[in-house]
XYZ file of C-alpha atoms in Angstrom:
681
model
C 0.000 0.000 0.000
C 1.499 3.323 -1.114
C -0.017 6.446 0.465
C 0.834 9.768 -1.211
C -0.694 12.458 0.973
C -1.286 16.071 -0.051
C -0.911 16.366 -3.831
C -2.330 19.898 -3.494
C 0.541 20.890 -1.203
C 2.907 20.930 -4.187
C 2.791 24.633 -5.004
C 3.895 24.530 -8.668
C 1.481 23.087 -11.229
C 4.332 21.710 -13.358
C 5.689 19.807 -10.345
C 2.221 18.411 -9.699
C 1.994 17.255 -13.324
C 5.345 15.517 -12.932
C 4.187 13.760 -9.767
C 1.057 12.530 -11.586
C 3.230 11.274 -14.443
C 5.455 9.454 -11.932
C 2.403 7.865 -10.294
C 1.082 6.769 -13.693
C 4.329 5.030 -14.639
C 4.972 3.602 -11.158
C 1.505 2.076 -10.838
C 2.094 0.121 -14.039
C 5.282 -1.340 -12.610
C 3.742 -2.457 -9.288
C 0.711 -4.459 -10.319
C 0.159 -5.980 -6.844
C 0.314 -2.662 -4.964
C -2.481 -0.242 -4.158
C -1.857 3.493 -4.449
C -3.867 6.084 -2.516
C -3.444 9.762 -3.430
C -5.065 12.526 -1.363
C -5.638 16.116 -2.428
C -7.887 19.068 -1.934
C -10.237 19.382 -4.928
C -8.332 22.478 -6.087
C -5.117 20.478 -6.351
C -6.385 17.904 -8.846
C -8.287 19.382 -11.771
C -8.238 18.196 -15.348
C -8.730 21.766 -16.529
C -5.163 22.395 -15.257
C -4.004 19.289 -17.180
C -3.290 17.571 -13.861
C -4.383 13.969 -14.246
C -3.299 10.446 -13.417
C -3.520 8.604 -16.732
C -4.428 5.157 -15.540
C -7.604 3.560 -14.259
C -8.490 4.666 -10.750
C -11.423 5.198 -8.438
C -12.119 8.750 -7.248
C -13.713 9.284 -3.834
C -14.886 12.779 -2.912
C -15.197 13.520 0.797
C -18.521 15.335 1.091
C -19.525 17.821 3.751
C -21.355 16.602 6.846
C -25.125 16.672 6.391
C -27.323 18.052 9.177
C -27.810 14.704 10.912
C -24.113 13.914 10.678
C -23.272 17.311 12.178
C -25.659 16.613 15.043
C -24.188 13.160 15.680
C -20.644 14.535 15.595
C -21.472 17.328 18.060
C -23.253 15.039 20.511
C -20.315 12.620 20.555
C -17.763 15.427 20.792
C -19.466 17.135 23.731
C -19.983 13.798 25.497
C -16.280 12.950 25.117
C -15.306 16.363 26.464
C -17.630 16.042 29.453
C -16.344 12.560 30.278
C -12.763 13.800 30.044
C -13.371 16.709 32.417
C -15.635 14.893 34.892
C -14.042 14.392 38.318
C -13.177 10.800 39.167
C -15.973 9.919 41.586
C -17.825 6.729 42.375
C -20.992 7.687 40.533
C -22.929 4.928 38.876
C -21.454 4.673 35.366
C -24.822 4.241 33.615
C -26.377 7.166 35.484
C -23.356 9.355 34.782
C -23.313 8.578 31.063
C -27.040 9.253 30.775
C -26.629 12.622 32.483
C -23.669 13.634 30.332
C -25.405 12.554 27.116
C -28.367 14.760 28.037
C -26.006 17.691 28.599
C -24.292 16.957 25.281
C -27.659 17.002 23.508
C -28.528 20.375 25.073
C -25.247 21.867 23.860
C -25.752 20.334 20.423
C -29.340 21.571 20.097
C -28.220 25.084 21.005
C -25.696 25.100 18.152
C -28.144 23.519 15.697
C -30.778 26.143 16.541
C -28.208 28.900 16.108
C -27.102 27.578 12.712
C -30.649 27.284 11.336
C -31.268 31.035 11.605
C -31.250 32.780 8.231
C -28.633 35.330 9.320
C -26.212 32.466 10.054
C -26.478 30.893 6.597
C -22.768 31.248 5.816
C -21.818 29.698 9.159
C -24.166 26.799 8.471
C -22.233 26.036 5.287
C -18.963 25.940 7.234
C -20.438 23.473 9.735
C -20.229 20.771 7.081
C -16.433 20.691 7.431
C -15.388 18.466 10.392
C -12.420 20.649 11.384
C -14.507 23.835 11.364
C -17.372 22.121 13.175
C -14.977 21.003 15.909
C -13.706 24.571 16.218
C -17.303 25.791 16.589
C -17.921 23.210 19.309
C -14.800 24.328 21.194
C -15.938 27.947 21.161
C -19.519 27.139 22.071
C -18.482 24.948 24.971
C -16.534 27.714 26.658
C -18.139 30.950 25.465
C -21.491 30.045 23.836
C -20.631 32.236 20.849
C -20.119 31.420 17.189
C -18.327 33.801 14.813
C -20.021 34.788 11.553
C -17.116 34.332 9.135
C -14.412 31.774 8.422
C -11.606 34.228 9.207
C -13.160 35.131 12.540
C -13.698 31.463 13.310
C -9.995 30.729 12.795
C -9.057 33.748 14.898
C -11.169 32.442 17.776
C -9.814 28.919 17.358
C -6.223 30.176 17.601
C -7.156 32.309 20.618
C -8.414 29.111 22.210
C -5.359 27.018 21.347
C -2.850 29.691 22.309
C -4.605 31.206 25.285
C -7.852 29.985 26.737
C -6.929 26.322 27.107
C -3.843 27.367 29.085
C -5.993 29.437 31.445
C -8.379 26.522 31.760
C -5.547 24.237 32.902
C -3.998 27.010 35.003
C -0.758 26.821 33.038
C 1.160 29.866 31.909
C 1.970 29.758 28.166
C 5.574 30.397 27.176
C 4.294 33.241 25.021
C 1.025 35.217 25.437
C -1.381 34.547 22.583
C -1.079 38.124 21.212
C 2.687 37.738 20.932
C 2.370 34.178 19.607
C 0.291 35.398 16.647
C 2.757 38.253 16.061
C 5.609 35.745 15.900
C 3.907 32.951 13.961
C 2.243 35.053 11.249
C 5.527 36.273 9.644
C 6.867 32.700 9.732
C 3.700 31.458 8.011
C 4.006 34.130 5.307
C 7.683 33.222 4.800
C 6.615 29.615 4.195
C 3.932 30.879 1.802
C 6.087 33.299 -0.207
C 9.646 32.027 -0.105
C 9.658 28.432 1.025
C 6.534 27.384 -0.901
C 6.242 24.274 1.276
C 4.226 23.298 4.321
C 7.200 21.701 6.079
C 10.273 23.709 7.029
C 13.763 22.779 8.140
C 13.717 22.832 11.926
C 16.790 25.025 12.397
C 15.820 27.520 9.705
C 12.251 27.827 11.020
C 13.535 28.397 14.553
C 15.910 31.061 13.255
C 13.035 32.824 11.484
C 10.977 32.732 14.657
C 13.897 33.970 16.746
C 14.067 37.112 14.609
C 10.444 37.862 15.476
C 10.968 36.942 19.137
C 13.880 39.330 19.379
C 11.613 42.164 18.229
C 9.303 41.441 21.148
C 12.184 40.921 23.573
C 13.078 44.603 23.431
C 10.207 45.221 25.854
C 9.668 41.714 27.254
C 11.688 38.954 28.846
C 13.964 37.351 26.187
C 12.543 34.129 24.716
C 14.211 31.249 22.900
C 12.571 29.801 19.820
C 13.359 26.235 20.893
C 11.321 26.616 24.088
C 8.441 28.278 22.241
C 8.301 25.489 19.654
C 8.293 22.894 22.417
C 5.280 24.618 23.969
C 3.471 24.937 20.619
C 3.983 21.216 19.982
C 3.334 19.693 23.398
C 0.658 21.985 24.834
C -1.006 24.079 22.130
C -0.859 21.306 19.518
C -0.505 23.928 16.792
C 2.842 22.708 15.445
C 4.081 19.174 14.776
C 7.604 17.815 14.451
C 8.625 15.411 11.685
C 11.574 13.367 12.919
C 14.309 15.666 14.155
C 14.614 17.819 11.038
C 11.332 19.491 10.131
C 8.458 21.480 11.662
C 4.976 22.048 10.214
C 1.664 23.516 11.302
C -0.657 20.722 12.409
C -3.312 21.895 9.960
C -2.307 23.513 6.700
C -5.277 25.872 6.992
C -3.837 27.411 10.182
C -0.652 28.329 8.310
C -2.699 29.757 5.435
C -4.804 31.781 7.863
C -1.726 33.192 9.603
C -0.170 34.074 6.240
C -3.366 35.976 5.411
C -3.140 37.771 8.778
C 0.423 38.863 8.053
C -0.512 40.080 4.574
C -3.039 42.371 6.214
C -0.558 43.552 8.840
C 2.126 44.317 6.230
C 0.330 47.376 4.796
C -2.583 45.683 2.972
C -2.665 48.107 0.030
C 0.964 47.257 -0.699
C 0.083 43.555 -0.955
C -2.597 43.871 -3.622
C -0.293 43.741 -6.655
C 1.287 40.570 -5.269
C -2.093 38.945 -4.615
C -3.396 39.854 -8.063
C -0.228 38.403 -9.625
C -0.884 35.096 -7.830
C -4.650 35.137 -8.437
C -5.902 31.692 -9.416
C -2.823 29.807 -8.200
C -3.825 26.919 -5.932
C -1.005 27.604 -3.501
C -2.270 31.144 -2.832
C -6.014 30.506 -2.885
C -6.695 30.014 0.834
C -4.363 32.749 2.078
C -5.969 35.164 -0.373
C -9.437 34.251 0.913
C -8.351 34.695 4.536
C -6.783 38.067 3.679
C -9.908 39.309 1.910
C -12.079 37.998 4.733
C -10.357 40.335 7.182
C -9.979 43.618 5.253
C -12.331 46.591 5.065
C -14.479 47.720 2.134
C -11.844 50.165 0.849
C -9.225 47.420 0.484
C -11.828 45.163 -1.191
C -12.603 47.951 -3.681
C -8.902 48.538 -4.358
C -8.366 44.812 -4.962
C -11.193 44.742 -7.516
C -9.747 47.778 -9.291
C -6.312 46.182 -9.588
C -7.726 42.787 -10.563
C -9.742 44.157 -13.485
C -6.808 46.281 -14.632
C -4.565 43.203 -14.687
C -4.118 40.798 -17.595
C -5.363 37.855 -15.503
C -8.939 39.210 -15.675
C -8.996 39.330 -19.464
C -9.553 35.604 -19.937
C -10.540 34.103 -16.595
C -10.915 30.355 -16.421
C -13.945 28.820 -14.715
C -11.667 27.956 -11.818
C -10.662 31.613 -11.415
C -14.254 32.797 -11.688
C -15.307 30.343 -8.981
C -12.506 31.641 -6.758
C -13.606 35.230 -7.328
C -17.212 34.403 -6.391
C -16.023 32.655 -3.216
C -13.856 35.622 -2.251
C -16.834 37.953 -2.642
C -19.063 35.693 -0.555
C -16.478 35.391 2.235
C -15.548 39.098 2.368
C -17.817 40.749 4.964
C -17.278 44.385 3.897
C -17.675 45.280 0.226
C -17.945 48.290 -2.082
C -18.932 48.312 -5.762
C -17.353 51.631 -6.848
C -14.407 50.137 -8.752
C -16.559 47.469 -10.415
C -19.153 50.026 -11.556
C -16.482 52.371 -12.887
C -14.875 49.554 -14.888
C -18.277 48.405 -16.209
C -19.045 51.894 -17.567
C -15.622 52.230 -19.189
C -16.192 51.782 -22.966
C -12.756 50.161 -23.299
C -13.684 47.281 -20.957
C -13.647 44.055 -22.961
C -16.607 41.681 -23.270
C -14.952 38.985 -21.139
C -14.372 41.470 -18.312
C -17.888 42.927 -18.652
C -19.436 39.542 -18.064
C -17.335 38.721 -14.998
C -17.967 42.189 -13.511
C -21.722 41.748 -13.918
C -21.516 38.371 -12.189
C -19.556 40.017 -9.348
C -22.239 42.688 -8.945
C -24.867 39.953 -8.857
C -23.034 38.103 -6.085
C -22.480 41.295 -4.065
C -26.158 42.184 -4.461
C -25.898 45.864 -3.442
C -28.560 48.261 -4.743
C -25.803 50.873 -5.023
C -24.937 49.164 -8.323
C -28.367 49.924 -9.828
C -27.495 53.315 -11.313
C -24.412 51.923 -13.041
C -26.315 48.929 -14.426
C -29.155 51.128 -15.708
C -26.646 53.455 -17.380
C -24.804 50.430 -18.804
C -28.014 49.206 -20.428
C -29.258 52.616 -21.557
C -25.907 53.518 -23.128
C -25.691 50.275 -25.071
C -22.261 49.464 -23.646
C -22.828 45.686 -23.633
C -20.507 44.073 -26.172
C -23.002 41.326 -27.043
C -26.521 40.072 -26.345
C -25.373 37.579 -23.712
C -23.890 40.395 -21.596
C -26.949 42.626 -22.074
C -29.217 39.773 -20.972
C -26.977 39.056 -17.985
C -27.160 42.705 -16.905
C -30.948 42.604 -17.193
C -31.051 39.530 -14.954
C -29.010 41.337 -12.294
C -31.292 44.373 -12.522
C -34.249 42.071 -11.981
C -32.535 40.449 -9.022
C -31.842 43.840 -7.433
C -35.501 44.779 -7.685
C -35.353 47.088 -10.677
C -38.577 46.856 -12.667
C -37.561 45.554 -16.070
C -40.435 45.428 -18.539
C -41.625 41.908 -19.214
C -42.676 41.061 -22.783
C -46.127 39.724 -21.865
C -47.763 39.684 -18.418
C -51.160 40.092 -16.879
C -52.470 39.911 -13.325
C -52.903 36.384 -12.013
C -51.473 34.512 -14.990
C -49.248 34.809 -18.011
C -50.922 35.023 -21.406
C -48.802 33.957 -24.357
C -49.810 35.957 -27.429
C -48.159 36.354 -30.802
C -45.408 33.951 -29.678
C -43.056 36.481 -28.109
C -39.352 35.456 -28.345
C -39.282 35.117 -24.550
C -41.190 35.885 -21.389
C -40.253 36.293 -17.738
C -42.240 34.343 -15.186
C -43.175 36.685 -12.351
C -44.205 33.762 -10.131
C -40.694 32.285 -10.510
C -38.487 35.252 -9.615
C -38.638 36.478 -13.234
C -37.025 33.329 -14.633
C -36.777 33.647 -18.407
C -38.303 31.221 -20.909
C -37.139 31.160 -24.551
C -39.441 30.355 -27.471
C -38.398 27.311 -29.488
C -40.554 27.494 -32.608
C -42.392 24.453 -33.927
C -40.856 22.180 -36.525
C -40.082 18.687 -37.783
C -36.878 16.716 -37.374
C -35.548 13.167 -37.471
C -35.557 11.930 -33.866
C -32.297 10.146 -33.041
C -33.859 7.302 -31.049
C -36.340 6.083 -33.675
C -34.856 7.671 -36.836
C -38.416 8.776 -37.594
C -39.736 12.237 -38.290
C -41.285 13.992 -35.296
C -43.189 17.263 -35.007
C -42.733 19.559 -32.005
C -45.211 22.339 -31.324
C -44.186 25.827 -30.194
C -42.526 25.477 -26.825
C -41.119 27.828 -24.219
C -38.021 26.364 -22.556
C -36.390 27.722 -19.385
C -33.182 29.538 -20.242
C -31.361 27.715 -17.415
C -31.791 24.569 -15.344
C -33.637 25.252 -12.074
C -31.190 26.751 -9.566
C -30.854 26.152 -5.839
C -32.256 29.627 -5.225
C -35.409 28.943 -7.223
C -35.845 25.472 -5.777
C -35.429 26.719 -2.188
C -38.234 29.203 -2.777
C -40.403 26.201 -3.694
C -39.412 24.331 -0.523
C -40.023 27.424 1.628
C -43.472 27.948 0.131
C -44.774 24.382 0.333
C -48.404 24.465 1.349
C -49.005 27.432 -0.954
C -51.009 27.850 -3.035
C -53.977 26.226 -1.372
C -54.799 22.940 -2.998
C -51.192 21.931 -3.749
C -51.119 19.088 -1.225
C -54.589 17.941 -2.285
C -53.531 17.920 -5.927
C -50.523 15.740 -5.080
C -52.762 13.295 -3.234
C -55.116 13.179 -6.226
C -52.206 12.520 -8.596
C -50.968 9.732 -6.338
C -54.364 8.022 -6.042
C -55.092 8.265 -9.751
C -51.559 7.094 -10.606
C -51.327 10.076 -12.973
C -47.535 10.116 -12.783
C -46.959 6.445 -12.046
C -47.886 3.642 -9.658
C -44.948 4.329 -7.338
C -45.716 7.949 -6.465
C -48.329 7.119 -3.822
C -45.832 5.061 -1.803
C -43.223 7.792 -2.218
C -45.648 10.495 -1.069
C -46.781 8.468 1.945
C -43.158 7.899 2.888
C -42.865 11.606 3.602
C -45.423 11.307 6.427
C -46.970 14.597 5.436
C -43.729 16.611 5.598
C -43.441 17.787 1.996
C -40.437 20.024 2.653
C -38.350 17.121 3.938
C -39.640 14.825 1.195
C -38.807 17.159 -1.690
C -35.715 18.944 -0.334
C -32.485 18.536 -2.286
C -30.319 15.749 -0.914
C -27.303 18.091 -1.165
C -28.905 21.389 -0.206
C -26.312 22.078 2.499
C -23.222 20.958 0.592
C -20.931 23.964 0.011
C -19.635 22.454 -3.205
C -23.067 22.134 -4.837
C -25.339 24.434 -2.827
C -24.593 27.881 -4.306
C -27.673 29.964 -5.108
C -26.922 30.050 -8.839
C -25.758 26.455 -9.173
C -28.331 24.029 -10.591
C -30.183 22.094 -7.935
C -29.067 18.443 -7.701
C -30.147 15.516 -5.563
C -33.884 15.795 -6.314
C -36.136 12.957 -7.420
C -38.188 12.950 -10.584
C -41.224 13.263 -8.327
C -39.782 16.381 -6.683
C -38.982 17.953 -10.067
C -42.523 17.213 -11.240
C -43.913 18.665 -8.002
C -41.984 21.886 -8.676
C -43.647 22.113 -12.100
C -47.047 21.479 -10.515
C -46.398 24.202 -7.947
C -45.555 26.716 -10.683
C -48.656 25.736 -12.621
C -50.976 26.225 -9.641
C -49.356 29.544 -8.723
C -50.111 30.840 -12.192
C -53.503 29.219 -12.627
C -55.253 27.448 -9.753
C -57.509 25.604 -12.154
C -54.692 23.956 -14.097
C -51.935 21.665 -12.929
C -49.987 21.133 -16.141
C -49.070 24.603 -17.406
C -45.418 23.931 -16.583
C -43.890 20.522 -17.241
C -40.692 18.536 -17.572
C -39.830 18.259 -21.275
C -40.162 15.013 -23.166
C -37.015 13.670 -24.804
C -38.348 14.645 -28.213
C -38.984 18.213 -27.059
C -35.604 18.426 -25.346
C -33.665 17.114 -28.365
C -35.429 19.575 -30.654
C -34.683 22.475 -28.278
C -31.047 21.416 -27.853
C -30.187 20.600 -31.440
C -32.624 22.270 -33.802
C -33.197 21.240 -37.384
C -30.083 20.833 -39.511
C -30.290 20.603 -43.285
C -32.944 19.792 -45.838
C -34.182 17.164 -46.425
C -32.201 15.309 -43.699
C -33.488 17.489 -40.823
C -31.393 15.901 -38.082
C -30.358 17.848 -34.996
C -26.841 19.196 -34.392
C -24.394 16.831 -32.750
C -23.969 19.283 -29.828
C -26.155 22.200 -28.691
C -23.748 24.914 -29.896
C -23.171 25.889 -33.514
C -21.427 23.218 -35.587
C -18.390 25.372 -36.394
C -17.386 25.411 -32.704
C -16.516 21.742 -32.970
C -16.033 19.139 -30.257
C -16.603 19.884 -26.533
C -13.957 21.958 -24.740
C -13.687 23.489 -21.286
C -14.891 26.796 -22.783
C -18.088 25.279 -24.142
C -19.327 23.146 -21.248
C -18.710 21.827 -17.744
C -17.914 18.127 -18.201
C -15.415 15.336 -17.543
C -14.567 16.624 -14.030
C -12.796 19.627 -15.567
C -13.988 21.781 -12.680
C -14.925 19.050 -10.212
C -18.453 20.246 -9.392
C -21.443 22.011 -10.865
C -20.970 25.625 -11.945
C -23.368 28.575 -11.806
C -25.922 28.363 -14.599
C -25.016 30.386 -17.660
C -21.273 30.173 -17.035
C -20.571 28.903 -20.569
C -21.996 31.455 -23.042
C -19.918 29.955 -25.861
C -21.821 26.700 -25.413
C -25.346 28.169 -25.538
C -27.762 27.191 -28.296
C -28.380 29.741 -31.085
C -31.746 30.495 -29.457
C -30.093 31.295 -26.117
C -30.567 28.162 -23.977
C -27.675 27.584 -21.565
C -26.224 24.404 -20.049
C -28.037 22.061 -22.416
C -24.762 20.113 -22.484
C -22.893 19.364 -19.258
C -23.295 20.706 -15.728
C -26.247 18.425 -14.852
C -28.263 15.680 -16.444
C -31.890 16.817 -16.729
C -34.974 14.818 -15.802
C -37.301 14.170 -18.743
C -41.059 13.775 -18.538
C -41.168 10.404 -20.304
C -40.157 6.842 -19.413
C -36.818 5.542 -20.688
C -38.259 2.416 -22.301
C -41.340 0.205 -22.394
C -40.512 -1.323 -18.992
C -41.665 1.973 -17.427
C -39.490 1.676 -14.335
C -36.936 4.448 -15.003
C -37.244 8.028 -16.256
C -35.057 9.404 -19.018
C -32.197 11.857 -18.578
C -30.628 14.156 -21.147
C -27.659 16.526 -21.400
C -24.680 14.931 -19.627
C -23.070 16.411 -16.525
C -19.926 17.868 -14.930
C -18.813 14.308 -14.148
C -19.337 12.665 -17.549
C -17.203 12.471 -20.675
C -17.849 14.362 -23.895
C -19.819 11.528 -25.493
C -22.674 12.285 -23.070
C -22.870 15.909 -24.236
C -24.323 14.958 -27.622
C -27.896 16.071 -28.274
C -28.779 12.416 -28.852
C -27.144 11.034 -25.674
C -29.513 9.675 -23.044
C -29.502 7.895 -19.710
C -32.018 6.818 -17.081
C -32.636 6.655 -13.331
C -35.483 5.460 -11.122
C -37.946 8.298 -10.367
C -37.520 7.959 -6.585
C -33.715 8.328 -6.771
C -32.161 11.473 -5.241
C -28.722 10.312 -4.104
C -26.933 11.763 -7.093
C -24.832 14.889 -7.587
C -25.274 14.994 -11.352
C -29.063 15.189 -11.898
C -31.113 18.390 -12.050
C -33.995 19.545 -14.235
C -35.320 22.257 -16.534
C -38.921 23.427 -16.994
C -40.899 23.968 -20.206
C -44.222 25.630 -20.984
C -46.334 24.882 -24.081
C -46.446 27.915 -26.374
C -50.036 27.421 -27.452
C -51.638 27.656 -23.998
C -52.975 30.818 -22.372
């Protein structure tokens, strides 16, 4: 058994490629050995051409779900209570029962705290075992939980370097304030110069001694050797490898401290350096910690420098995801620099699009004037950018005129090119005009009537609004019961519905709603059954028209293939091989999210180059989409179309199909898209 731990800790991409090449060749020479390679997701991405070119099984460690968090906390608190309980002759069974009750009370307090809407970001962090343990430590002693990742790490270090010493009535070798002052420059040295997570023992002690000597001018002189001994044996913050190297016990503590030092070393002076390293795996976490601790002026200055730099001209999906995360984790933000750059006529189309996405994530109404001026002045370089700006205006509450609306329902007249659904947060539907084509499955000609197709797959944000509103409109639950009894959808729905015991929110909720990797507002919802997707369509239908339950539907495979591929050629009339125009060729990382290039779903609409000519996004890759029809005559599985972030390019073809049982929700690759017949009113 060969364990290679921490592929992501190799700072240079070329070195990581070489390691993967070595693994590939070595595996072939040791046919009876098993190799295990660990890495953060950011350290192993095909989009960076980092790949082990031999057969292997990939296992992704997912975040704790709510029940797992609860179990972890109860066991953690119980273990802590047992450890601290005085050695008395209490009955063991009685004692354990009492301590378990206390552990449950502590756990329930945290769970209640995390479920509040204002603590949404903290709830996401609770899925990470290390961060959850840090929360438990702080709650046990102070009954407080910080509201950001940076603040959480600050409190955790305060605990390790200070409070636990006070608790044990032991004087630390170095007060926690001085310990941070000494460790942060060492961490930044490892980040900038050493570019490794392990340092030579003597060199690291020498670096620390320099910082200690600065303190010693006003304090009692300290020796680095004694401080390291204390950090290893009591604080547990540093570990020793043999007799030659030191390292921080958790890499994230070193990255946090490096971010702290970046802020302390005149933050404005660090921005050029951080922009130069933007998108590099080695710098990602320290950059996020730095941005999570600065004020709005520094945030604004960073954005100005970033969009003046060459790196922002052609951002990869990986870099765009990093930028969105930075925005989400930065507590204080301004939009001045972004708005100024957006209104600059010389700003390129690629930068315009990313800036608009940044403004959407920030969500400040102070961006409204700039967005309105951007639209009115016709500064958008293409239709995709103009449409994106309109979506952000809608999201910020600016009243954009809808093509066709009327009170209580939407009336489709004269087949408008698109309409916005005001009962679905103004989600846009694109008209796919009627026509005939040769259907790939039967090789027979099929006719598709006028059809409005959702521009994007249903997002987490839209789906959560459905979950939050269950019970409305009146008659929704009754309609579900009627569908189940009449077997309108299928014979299995009644058992599925009864299995929810009346709790529709729990029954229909996404299996991965709380997973940080897949739970972003603009990422497509995954982990929902066919029944749940159909229930969402029913809900939309009843909101628009209480008398009808089928205004919005899942598309059939024939409808989906026509919308994705269109009619190509006369008289052949087959669909395109892929949703985008033929001249763009085979799938690439610029056209779609597939083949684990990114390693997760991406925000809908992230691949404008891969949109259909009519303007439908993510028809190839990102998520498989539930279809309304059965896969075959056995009628036990529902069809899927479109491929996903996990699948190879062959599954991105307009003709590619798959299937899953309608009750299945334990899958990170299946979402859905809604359609509306164009002839109804």
